[in-house]
Short mmCIF file of C-alpha atoms in Angstrom, two decimals:
data_model
loop_
_atom_site.label_atom_id
_atom_site.label_comp_id
_atom_site.label_asym_id
_atom_site.label_seq_id
_atom_site.Cartn_x
_atom_site.Cartn_y
_atom_site.Cartn_z
CA LYS N 1 -32.61 -71.43 48.38
CA GLN N 2 -28.89 -71.86 47.85
CA GLU N 3 -27.82 -74.73 45.64
CA VAL N 4 -24.20 -75.73 45.19
CA THR N 5 -23.04 -77.86 42.29
CA GLN N 6 -19.66 -79.48 41.75
CA ILE N 7 -18.56 -80.75 38.39
CA PRO N 8 -17.18 -83.24 37.61
CA ALA N 9 -18.39 -85.74 40.19
CA ALA N 10 -15.22 -87.75 39.68
CA LEU N 11 -11.85 -87.04 38.14
CA SER N 12 -8.87 -89.28 37.50
CA VAL N 13 -5.51 -87.78 36.53
CA PRO N 14 -1.88 -88.91 36.30
CA GLU N 15 0.55 -87.77 38.95
CA GLY N 16 2.12 -84.38 38.30
CA GLU N 17 -0.80 -82.91 36.42
CA ASN N 18 -2.24 -79.53 37.30
CA LEU N 19 -5.99 -79.66 37.73
CA VAL N 20 -9.04 -77.53 38.41
CA LEU N 21 -12.11 -78.45 40.40
CA ASN N 22 -15.26 -76.43 39.82
CA CYS N 23 -17.97 -75.24 42.16
CA SER N 24 -21.01 -73.17 41.24
CA PHE N 25 -23.68 -71.65 43.46
CA THR N 26 -27.04 -70.08 42.75
CA ASP N 27 -27.25 -67.32 45.37
CA SER N 28 -24.42 -64.81 45.32
CA ALA N 29 -25.36 -63.42 48.76
CA ILE N 30 -22.75 -65.44 50.61
CA TYR N 31 -20.43 -64.53 53.46
CA ASN N 32 -17.71 -66.91 52.42
CA LEU N 33 -16.91 -70.08 50.54
CA GLN N 34 -14.90 -72.89 52.02
CA TRP N 35 -13.15 -75.82 50.37
CA PHE N 36 -12.79 -79.07 52.29
CA ARG N 37 -11.06 -82.36 51.74
CA GLN N 38 -12.61 -85.65 52.87
CA ASP N 39 -10.81 -88.96 52.90
CA PRO N 40 -12.94 -92.13 52.72
CA GLY N 41 -14.94 -92.62 55.92
CA LYS N 42 -13.22 -89.69 57.57
CA GLY N 43 -14.03 -86.17 58.64
CA LEU N 44 -13.71 -82.91 56.79
CA THR N 45 -10.43 -81.05 56.67
CA SER N 46 -10.66 -77.37 55.84
CA LEU N 47 -8.37 -76.41 52.97
CA LEU N 48 -9.15 -72.80 52.13
CA LEU N 49 -11.63 -70.15 53.16
CA ILE N 50 -12.42 -67.26 50.82
CA GLN N 51 -14.29 -64.30 52.23
CA SER N 52 -16.97 -62.78 50.03
CA SER N 53 -14.82 -59.67 49.54
CA GLN N 54 -11.81 -61.69 48.37
CA ARG N 55 -10.98 -63.05 44.93
CA GLU N 56 -8.61 -65.85 45.84
CA GLN N 57 -6.70 -67.66 48.55
CA THR N 58 -3.56 -69.75 48.33
CA SER N 59 -2.08 -72.45 50.51
CA GLY N 60 0.92 -74.36 49.22
CA ARG N 61 -0.03 -76.10 45.97
CA LEU N 62 -3.67 -75.09 46.35
CA ASN N 63 -5.28 -71.95 45.01
CA ALA N 64 -8.97 -71.16 45.30
CA SER N 65 -10.73 -68.38 43.44
CA LEU N 66 -14.13 -66.82 43.93
CA ASP N 67 -16.29 -64.93 41.46
CA LYS N 68 -19.45 -64.00 43.30
CA SER N 69 -21.08 -62.26 40.37
CA SER N 70 -21.00 -65.39 38.26
CA GLY N 71 -21.57 -67.76 41.18
CA ARG N 72 -18.38 -69.72 40.65
CA SER N 73 -15.36 -70.91 42.56
CA THR N 74 -12.45 -73.01 41.41
CA LEU N 75 -9.88 -75.01 43.32
CA TYR N 76 -6.59 -75.30 41.49
CA ILE N 77 -4.20 -78.06 42.52
CA ALA N 78 -0.69 -77.80 41.15
CA ALA N 79 1.58 -80.77 40.50
CA SER N 80 -0.90 -83.32 41.82
CA GLN N 81 0.32 -86.23 43.95
CA PRO N 82 -1.25 -89.59 44.84
CA GLY N 83 -1.72 -88.26 48.38
CA ASP N 84 -4.12 -85.66 46.96
CA SER N 85 -6.60 -88.44 46.19
CA ALA N 86 -9.75 -87.64 48.17
CA THR N 87 -13.17 -86.10 47.79
CA TYR N 88 -13.16 -82.32 47.60
CA LEU N 89 -16.18 -80.42 48.84
CA CYS N 90 -17.07 -76.80 48.47
CA ALA N 91 -19.51 -75.10 50.79
CA CYS N 92 -21.14 -71.67 50.78
CA GLN N 93 -21.92 -69.91 54.01
CA GLY N 94 -24.90 -67.59 54.13
CA GLY N 95 -26.95 -66.25 57.00
CA SER N 96 -27.15 -68.14 60.32
CA GLU N 97 -23.69 -69.59 59.68
CA LYS N 98 -25.18 -72.52 57.77
CA LEU N 99 -22.96 -74.20 55.21
CA VAL N 100 -24.59 -75.44 52.00
CA PHE N 101 -22.44 -78.13 50.49
CA GLY N 102 -21.93 -79.41 47.00
CA LYS N 103 -21.87 -83.18 46.56
CA GLY N 104 -18.15 -83.19 45.97
CA THR N 105 -15.61 -84.17 43.35
CA LYS N 106 -13.86 -87.48 43.93
CA LEU N 107 -10.26 -87.06 42.80
CA THR N 108 -7.93 -89.95 42.02
CA VAL N 109 -4.29 -89.20 41.26
CA ASN N 110 -2.59 -92.18 39.67
CA PRO N 111 1.13 -92.82 40.25
CA GLU S 1 -4.82 -77.68 70.04
CA ALA S 2 -8.19 -76.64 68.61
CA GLN S 3 -10.43 -79.67 68.64
CA VAL S 4 -13.95 -80.88 68.00
CA THR S 5 -14.58 -84.28 69.52
CA GLN S 6 -17.48 -86.62 68.94
CA ASN S 7 -18.47 -89.78 70.77
CA PRO S 8 -19.06 -92.48 69.93
CA ARG S 9 -17.27 -92.71 66.61
CA TYR S 10 -19.18 -95.82 65.59
CA LEU S 11 -22.52 -97.05 66.82
CA ILE S 12 -24.81 -99.89 65.80
CA THR S 13 -28.20 -99.86 67.45
CA VAL S 14 -31.76 -101.05 66.98
CA THR S 15 -34.91 -99.21 66.05
CA GLY S 16 -36.47 -97.29 68.92
CA LYS S 17 -33.55 -97.39 71.34
CA LYS S 18 -32.76 -93.84 72.44
CA LEU S 19 -29.22 -92.67 71.88
CA THR S 20 -27.09 -89.56 72.28
CA VAL S 21 -24.10 -88.52 70.23
CA THR S 22 -21.93 -86.07 72.09
CA CYS S 23 -20.00 -83.16 70.61
CA SER S 24 -17.52 -80.97 72.42
CA GLN S 25 -15.29 -78.11 71.28
CA ASN S 26 -12.43 -76.36 73.05
CA MET S 27 -12.36 -73.17 70.96
CA ASN S 28 -14.89 -71.20 73.02
CA HIS S 29 -17.03 -70.82 69.91
CA GLU S 30 -20.60 -69.65 70.17
CA TYR S 31 -21.89 -71.40 67.07
CA MET S 32 -22.26 -75.17 66.79
CA SER S 33 -24.19 -77.35 64.39
CA TRP S 34 -24.91 -80.92 63.32
CA TYR S 35 -24.84 -82.31 59.79
CA ARG S 36 -25.58 -85.69 58.34
CA GLN S 37 -23.92 -87.06 55.24
CA ASP S 38 -25.63 -89.55 52.95
CA PRO S 39 -24.53 -90.97 49.59
CA GLY S 40 -26.01 -88.99 46.75
CA LEU S 41 -27.44 -86.35 49.09
CA GLY S 42 -24.27 -84.81 50.45
CA LEU S 43 -24.08 -83.01 53.76
CA ARG S 44 -27.24 -81.48 55.19
CA GLN S 45 -27.68 -79.45 58.33
CA ILE S 46 -29.82 -80.98 61.10
CA TYR S 47 -29.77 -78.40 63.90
CA TYR S 48 -27.67 -75.46 64.90
CA SER S 49 -27.05 -73.33 67.97
CA MET S 50 -26.00 -69.70 67.98
CA ASN S 51 -25.24 -69.71 71.70
CA VAL S 52 -26.08 -71.35 75.01
CA GLU S 53 -29.79 -72.14 75.27
CA VAL S 54 -30.36 -70.97 71.66
CA THR S 55 -31.04 -73.72 69.13
CA ASP S 56 -32.88 -73.87 65.83
CA LYS S 57 -33.79 -76.32 63.11
CA GLY S 58 -31.70 -76.84 60.04
CA ASP S 59 -32.85 -78.50 56.85
CA VAL S 60 -33.53 -82.03 58.14
CA PRO S 61 -34.49 -81.82 61.85
CA GLU S 62 -37.19 -84.52 61.93
CA GLY S 63 -36.42 -87.28 64.40
CA TYR S 64 -33.65 -85.36 66.19
CA LYS S 65 -33.32 -83.21 69.28
CA VAL S 66 -30.46 -81.11 70.55
CA SER S 67 -29.60 -79.16 73.67
CA ARG S 68 -27.05 -76.45 74.46
CA LYS S 69 -26.66 -76.11 78.18
CA GLU S 70 -22.96 -75.31 78.04
CA LYS S 71 -20.98 -73.42 75.44
CA ARG S 72 -18.61 -76.28 74.73
CA ASN S 73 -21.14 -79.12 74.35
CA PHE S 74 -23.87 -79.74 71.80
CA PRO S 75 -25.29 -83.27 72.01
CA LEU S 76 -27.48 -84.78 69.31
CA ILE S 77 -30.32 -86.91 70.63
CA LEU S 78 -32.27 -89.53 68.73
CA GLU S 79 -35.27 -90.35 70.91
CA SER S 80 -36.52 -93.23 68.76
CA PRO S 81 -34.00 -94.01 66.02
CA SER S 82 -35.21 -95.47 62.75
CA PRO S 83 -33.28 -97.12 59.90
CA ASN S 84 -33.53 -93.96 57.77
CA GLN S 85 -31.32 -92.25 60.33
CA THR S 86 -28.45 -94.54 59.43
CA SER S 87 -25.86 -92.03 58.33
CA LEU S 88 -22.52 -90.36 58.98
CA TYR S 89 -22.94 -87.48 61.43
CA PHE S 90 -20.68 -84.47 61.83
CA CYS S 91 -20.56 -81.79 64.46
CA ALA S 92 -19.20 -78.40 63.41
CA THR S 93 -18.27 -75.16 65.11
CA THR S 94 -17.24 -71.64 64.14
CA GLY S 95 -16.51 -68.35 65.81
CA GLY S 96 -19.42 -66.94 63.92
CA ARG S 97 -20.10 -63.48 62.52
CA GLY S 98 -20.14 -64.97 59.05
CA TYR S 99 -16.47 -64.65 58.36
CA ASN S 100 -14.82 -67.49 60.15
CA GLU S 101 -13.68 -70.93 59.21
CA GLN S 102 -15.82 -73.85 60.27
CA PHE S 103 -14.22 -76.80 62.02
CA PHE S 104 -15.64 -80.29 61.87
CA GLY S 105 -15.46 -83.22 64.22
CA PRO S 106 -14.22 -86.64 63.05
CA GLY S 107 -17.72 -87.99 62.45
CA THR S 108 -19.97 -90.62 63.98
CA ARG S 109 -21.06 -93.51 61.83
CA LEU S 110 -24.49 -94.63 63.01
CA THR S 111 -26.27 -97.77 61.87
CA VAL S 112 -29.87 -98.34 62.96
CA LEU S 113 -31.11 -101.88 62.41
#
């Protein structure tokens, strides 16, 4: 059974700092890994999707990497801004299209 | 614009009163699913549907029903809601085949008294 872990559970950084969020998973037989952002009480916004055959994906200040063999993914946020404050979720997709989510990292970027 | 809509967005109800949360997508996707999100437990899949008239249980299906009579709609039915079903519910959809992005609805916050 797939288990997804995100560490740390919460992170507070000053504005402008580069930061890395970590995601680990127990079963490497995944189709893809997706990173989401969730603002308080709101829905999930997809940030990046990495196919199992890919090593990384980039969108603006965000870069996500995937190492299937070690069961790890990282989300790198460059030059963080207060507007980046949110909870970041990673999710692995296996068979039957089901996403298995980590519990998230709550990020606070302080002005 | 690609959209997943859910209604209602907020609902307060009482134990035992049947309710339906609707979900609709305009992307012509075959795959749809329901998740619930609870503090400390994260998001867990309730039910999913691979296509019209094809549904199956996810990880936490007890107390829920679904139907898929049309491709675009996937309602979640609580026949006799209980307080432990108080949660934030999300509908999701994807084009499937294992390689496509999943899109989520805005969520429905349900409180069962």
